[in-house]
């Protein structure tokens, strides 16, 4: 550990002892400026924060809307998570709170007003002063999934999103006949992401779900059943197109479904779905690359060095189950640049 880092580490340790959990980057820069001969340059300060983050000593997310704050007490985030993601036996008392958690368990739904109610409990009131930042962090970590934006501009600020989904709180498996009736050889195109590990980390399916839910709303099957379960999520693109995300053993299976025939899938919709998949793949691969790469090389890492924790496969409907075929590297490159459904349809059958 560089000697020049010691004074700043001591400053942060003193703040932790005082019970401070979050500092602005400006405050950290101020502490840094007080270190006389050991003042870090802006670049050195960035390196300090990223290395400390990789060591688990603090939490610094170098992404838009998050890089202006630093969580200097990592255990604080555990407390935040506990306030929302918790087992039924630990649900807070009170009719309103119990109703909020019951809804989360059943549908995953959580509104911004619900979050206010939860964090207004005495033990969590300290979160409210940094509420917007914490919500941004939870969305970044896929603990919260922002539902489709109220405008067509997906760059709409997260502050304008009033409804969220908490996928990890949903315990009910799919109990509908939606897949049997709608996801068939004649109507659907399947892609599978088979993870190299035997068990899929729960956050990975959530990333796929988040990519779609952020753009399109969760489907209401037969106008009443919200299609969001522990093993399946379905979003409705329009009255003819749906996208289903399934977890089958160590696979995440994504199906683009047309109400009539897969040949009628609109090319622009197929492209939009592909863009969502690409975004999800990039986020997951980036995460894996961060774990496997040397921290000093983080800034130099490019897409060429991304670690792919899964194989991409074509899926087809067999007699009683789904069958999968591994894509070649060429096919994966082509799949990343799909411009029309004719190619997908021909590839998937």
Coordinates of N, CA, C and O in Angstrom, one line a residue, residues 261-345:
X261 N -47.3 -15.7 -35.7 CA -46.2 -16.4 -36.3 C -44.9 -15.7 -36.1 O -44.8 -14.5 -36.2
X262 N -43.8 -16.4 -35.9 CA -42.5 -15.8 -35.7 C -42.0 -15.0 -36.9 O -41.2 -14.1 -36.8
X263 N -42.5 -15.5 -38.1 CA -42.1 -14.8 -39.3 C -42.6 -13.3 -39.4 O -42.2 -12.5 -40.2
X264 N -43.6 -13.1 -38.5 CA -44.3 -11.7 -38.5 C -43.6 -10.8 -37.5 O -44.1 -9.7 -37.3
X265 N -42.6 -11.3 -36.8 CA -41.9 -10.4 -35.8 C -41.3 -9.2 -36.5 O -40.7 -9.3 -37.6
X266 N -41.6 -8.0 -36.0 CA -41.2 -6.8 -36.6 C -39.7 -6.6 -36.4 O -39.2 -6.7 -35.3
X267 N -38.9 -6.4 -37.5 CA -37.4 -6.3 -37.4 C -36.9 -5.3 -36.4 O -36.0 -5.6 -35.6
X268 N -37.6 -4.1 -36.3 CA -37.1 -3.1 -35.3 C -37.3 -3.6 -33.9 O -36.5 -3.2 -33.0
X269 N -38.3 -4.4 -33.6 CA -38.5 -4.9 -32.3 C -37.5 -5.9 -32.0 O -36.9 -6.0 -30.9
X270 N -37.1 -6.8 -33.0 CA -36.1 -7.8 -32.8 C -34.7 -7.1 -32.5 O -34.0 -7.5 -31.6
X271 N -34.5 -6.0 -33.1 CA -33.3 -5.2 -32.9 C -33.3 -4.6 -31.5 O -32.2 -4.6 -30.8
X272 N -34.4 -4.1 -31.1 CA -34.5 -3.5 -29.7 C -34.3 -4.6 -28.6 O -33.6 -4.3 -27.7
X273 N -34.8 -5.7 -28.9 CA -34.6 -6.9 -27.9 C -33.1 -7.2 -27.9 O -32.5 -7.4 -26.8
X274 N -32.5 -7.2 -29.1 CA -31.1 -7.6 -29.2 C -30.2 -6.5 -28.4 O -29.3 -6.8 -27.7
X275 N -30.6 -5.3 -28.5 CA -29.9 -4.2 -27.8 C -30.0 -4.4 -26.3 O -29.0 -4.1 -25.6
X276 N -31.2 -4.8 -25.8 CA -31.3 -5.0 -24.4 C -30.4 -6.2 -24.0 O -29.8 -6.1 -22.9
X277 N -30.4 -7.2 -24.8 CA -29.5 -8.4 -24.4 C -28.1 -8.0 -24.4 O -27.3 -8.4 -23.5
X278 N -27.7 -7.2 -25.4 CA -26.3 -6.7 -25.5 C -25.9 -5.9 -24.2 O -24.8 -6.1 -23.7
X279 N -26.8 -5.0 -23.8 CA -26.6 -4.2 -22.6 C -26.4 -5.1 -21.4 O -25.5 -4.9 -20.5
X280 N -27.3 -6.1 -21.3 CA -27.2 -7.1 -20.1 C -25.9 -7.9 -20.1 O -25.2 -8.0 -19.1
X281 N -25.6 -8.4 -21.3 CA -24.3 -9.1 -21.5 C -23.1 -8.3 -21.1 O -22.2 -8.7 -20.4
X282 N -23.1 -7.0 -21.6 CA -22.0 -6.2 -21.3 C -21.8 -5.9 -19.8 O -20.7 -6.0 -19.2
X283 N -23.0 -5.7 -19.1 CA -22.9 -5.4 -17.7 C -22.4 -6.6 -16.9 O -21.5 -6.5 -16.0
X284 N -22.9 -7.8 -17.3 CA -22.5 -9.0 -16.6 C -21.0 -9.3 -16.9 O -20.2 -9.7 -16.0
X285 N -20.6 -9.2 -18.1 CA -19.2 -9.5 -18.5 C -18.3 -8.5 -17.9 O -17.2 -8.8 -17.4
X286 N -18.7 -7.2 -17.8 CA -17.9 -6.2 -17.1 C -17.7 -6.5 -15.7 O -16.6 -6.4 -15.1
X287 N -18.7 -7.0 -15.0 CA -18.6 -7.4 -13.6 C -17.6 -8.5 -13.4 O -16.7 -8.5 -12.6
X288 N -17.7 -9.6 -14.3 CA -16.8 -10.7 -14.2 C -15.4 -10.2 -14.5 O -14.4 -10.7 -13.9
X289 N -15.2 -9.3 -15.4 CA -13.9 -8.9 -15.8 C -13.3 -8.1 -14.6 O -12.1 -8.2 -14.4
X290 N -14.1 -7.4 -13.9 CA -13.6 -6.6 -12.8 C -13.1 -7.6 -11.7 O -12.0 -7.3 -11.1
X291 N -13.7 -8.7 -11.5 CA -13.3 -9.7 -10.5 C -12.0 -10.3 -10.9 O -11.2 -10.7 -10.1
X292 N -11.8 -10.6 -12.2 CA -10.7 -11.3 -12.7 C -9.5 -10.5 -13.1 O -8.4 -11.0 -13.2
X293 N -9.7 -9.2 -13.3 CA -8.6 -8.3 -13.7 C -7.9 -7.7 -12.5 O -8.4 -7.5 -11.5
X294 N -6.6 -7.4 -12.8 CA -5.8 -6.7 -11.8 C -6.3 -5.3 -11.6 O -6.6 -4.6 -12.6
X295 N -6.5 -4.9 -10.4 CA -7.1 -3.6 -10.1 C -6.3 -2.4 -10.8 O -6.9 -1.4 -11.2
X296 N -5.0 -2.6 -10.9 CA -4.3 -1.5 -11.6 C -4.5 -1.4 -13.1 O -4.2 -0.4 -13.7
X297 N -5.1 -2.5 -13.6 CA -5.3 -2.5 -15.1 C -6.7 -2.1 -15.4 O -7.1 -2.2 -16.6
X298 N -7.5 -1.8 -14.4 CA -9.0 -1.5 -14.6 C -9.2 -0.5 -15.7 O -10.1 -0.7 -16.6
X299 N -8.5 0.6 -15.7 CA -8.7 1.7 -16.6 C -8.4 1.3 -18.0 O -8.9 1.9 -19.0
X300 N -7.4 0.3 -18.2 CA -7.0 0.0 -19.5 C -7.8 -1.1 -20.1 O -7.6 -1.5 -21.3
X301 N -8.7 -1.7 -19.3 CA -9.5 -2.9 -19.8 C -10.4 -2.4 -20.9 O -11.1 -1.4 -20.8
X302 N -10.5 -3.2 -22.0 CA -11.4 -2.8 -23.1 C -12.4 -4.0 -23.3 O -12.3 -5.0 -22.7
X303 N -13.4 -3.8 -24.2 CA -14.3 -4.8 -24.5 C -13.7 -6.1 -25.0 O -14.2 -7.2 -24.8
X304 N -12.5 -6.0 -25.6 CA -11.8 -7.1 -26.1 C -11.3 -8.1 -25.0 O -11.1 -9.2 -25.2
X305 N -11.2 -7.5 -23.8 CA -10.7 -8.3 -22.7 C -11.9 -8.7 -21.7 O -11.6 -9.1 -20.6
X306 N -13.1 -8.5 -22.1 CA -14.2 -8.8 -21.3 C -14.3 -10.4 -21.1 O -14.0 -11.1 -22.0
X307 N -14.6 -10.7 -19.8 CA -14.7 -12.2 -19.5 C -16.2 -12.6 -19.7 O -17.1 -12.0 -19.2
X308 N -16.4 -13.6 -20.6 CA -17.7 -14.0 -20.8 C -18.0 -15.2 -19.9 O -17.5 -16.3 -20.1
X309 N -18.9 -15.1 -18.9 CA -19.2 -16.1 -18.0 C -20.2 -17.1 -18.4 O -20.7 -17.9 -17.7
X310 N -20.5 -17.1 -19.7 CA -21.6 -18.0 -20.2 C -21.3 -18.3 -21.7 O -20.6 -17.6 -22.4
X311 N -22.0 -19.3 -22.2 CA -22.0 -19.6 -23.6 C -23.4 -19.2 -24.2 O -24.4 -19.4 -23.5
X312 N -23.4 -18.7 -25.4 CA -24.7 -18.3 -26.0 C -25.1 -19.5 -26.9 O -24.3 -20.0 -27.7
X313 N -26.4 -19.9 -26.7 CA -26.9 -21.0 -27.5 C -28.2 -20.6 -28.2 O -28.9 -19.8 -27.7
X314 N -28.4 -21.3 -29.3 CA -29.8 -21.3 -29.9 C -30.7 -22.3 -29.1 O -30.2 -23.3 -28.7
X315 N -31.9 -21.9 -29.0 CA -32.9 -22.9 -28.4 C -34.0 -23.2 -29.4 O -34.4 -22.4 -30.2
X316 N -34.4 -24.5 -29.4 CA -35.5 -24.9 -30.2 C -36.4 -25.8 -29.4 O -36.0 -26.4 -28.3
X317 N -37.6 -25.9 -29.8 CA -38.6 -26.7 -29.1 C -38.5 -28.1 -29.5 O -38.8 -28.4 -30.7
X318 N -38.2 -29.0 -28.6 CA -38.2 -30.5 -28.9 C -39.6 -31.0 -28.5 O -40.5 -30.2 -28.1
X319 N -39.8 -32.3 -28.4 CA -41.1 -32.8 -28.2 C -41.7 -32.4 -26.8 O -42.8 -31.9 -26.7
X320 N -40.9 -32.6 -25.7 CA -41.4 -32.3 -24.4 C -40.5 -31.3 -23.6 O -40.8 -31.0 -22.5
X321 N -39.5 -30.8 -24.3 CA -38.6 -29.9 -23.6 C -37.9 -29.0 -24.6 O -38.4 -28.9 -25.7
X322 N -36.9 -28.2 -24.2 CA -36.2 -27.4 -25.0 C -34.8 -28.0 -25.3 O -34.2 -28.6 -24.4
X323 N -34.3 -27.8 -26.5 CA -33.0 -28.3 -26.9 C -32.1 -27.1 -27.2 O -32.6 -26.1 -27.8
X324 N -30.8 -27.2 -26.9 CA -30.0 -26.0 -27.1 C -28.7 -26.4 -27.9 O -28.2 -27.5 -27.8
X325 N -28.2 -25.5 -28.8 CA -27.1 -25.7 -29.6 C -26.1 -24.5 -29.4 O -26.6 -23.4 -29.6
X326 N -24.9 -24.8 -29.2 CA -23.9 -23.7 -28.9 C -23.6 -23.0 -30.2 O -23.4 -23.5 -31.3
X327 N -23.6 -21.6 -30.1 CA -23.3 -20.8 -31.2 C -21.8 -20.8 -31.5 O -21.0 -21.0 -30.6
X328 N -21.4 -20.7 -32.8 CA -20.0 -20.6 -33.1 C -19.7 -19.1 -32.8 O -20.5 -18.2 -32.7
X329 N -18.4 -18.8 -32.8 CA -17.9 -17.4 -32.6 C -18.5 -16.5 -33.6 O -18.9 -15.4 -33.4
X330 N -18.5 -17.0 -34.9 CA -19.0 -16.2 -36.0 C -20.5 -15.9 -35.8 O -20.9 -14.8 -36.0
X331 N -21.3 -16.9 -35.4 CA -22.7 -16.7 -35.2 C -22.9 -15.7 -34.0 O -23.8 -14.9 -34.1
X332 N -22.1 -15.8 -33.0 CA -22.3 -14.8 -31.9 C -22.0 -13.4 -32.3 O -22.7 -12.5 -31.9
X333 N -21.0 -13.2 -33.2 CA -20.7 -11.9 -33.7 C -21.9 -11.4 -34.6 O -22.3 -10.3 -34.5
X334 N -22.5 -12.3 -35.4 CA -23.6 -12.0 -36.2 C -24.8 -11.6 -35.3 O -25.6 -10.7 -35.6
X335 N -25.0 -12.4 -34.3 CA -26.1 -12.2 -33.4 C -26.0 -10.9 -32.7 O -27.1 -10.3 -32.4
X336 N -24.8 -10.4 -32.5 CA -24.7 -9.1 -31.9 C -25.0 -7.9 -32.8 O -25.1 -6.8 -32.4
X337 N -25.3 -8.2 -34.1 CA -25.6 -7.2 -35.1 C -26.8 -7.6 -35.9 O -26.9 -7.3 -37.1
X338 N -27.8 -8.2 -35.2 CA -29.0 -8.6 -35.9 C -29.8 -7.4 -36.4 O -30.0 -6.4 -35.7
X339 N -30.1 -7.4 -37.7 CA -30.8 -6.3 -38.3 C -32.2 -6.7 -38.8 O -33.0 -5.9 -39.1
X340 N -32.4 -8.0 -38.9 CA -33.7 -8.4 -39.4 C -34.1 -9.8 -38.8 O -33.2 -10.6 -38.4
X341 N -35.4 -10.0 -38.7 CA -35.8 -11.3 -38.1 C -35.6 -12.5 -39.0 O -35.6 -13.6 -38.5
X342 N -35.4 -12.3 -40.3 CA -35.2 -13.4 -41.2 C -34.0 -14.2 -40.7 O -34.0 -15.4 -40.7
X343 N -32.9 -13.4 -40.4 CA -31.7 -14.1 -39.9 C -31.9 -14.9 -38.7 O -31.5 -16.0 -38.5
X344 N -32.6 -14.3 -37.7 CA -32.8 -14.9 -36.4 C -33.7 -16.2 -36.6 O -33.4 -17.2 -36.1
X345 N -34.7 -16.0 -37.4 CA -35.6 -17.2 -37.6 C -34.9 -18.3 -38.3 O -35.1 -19.5 -37.9

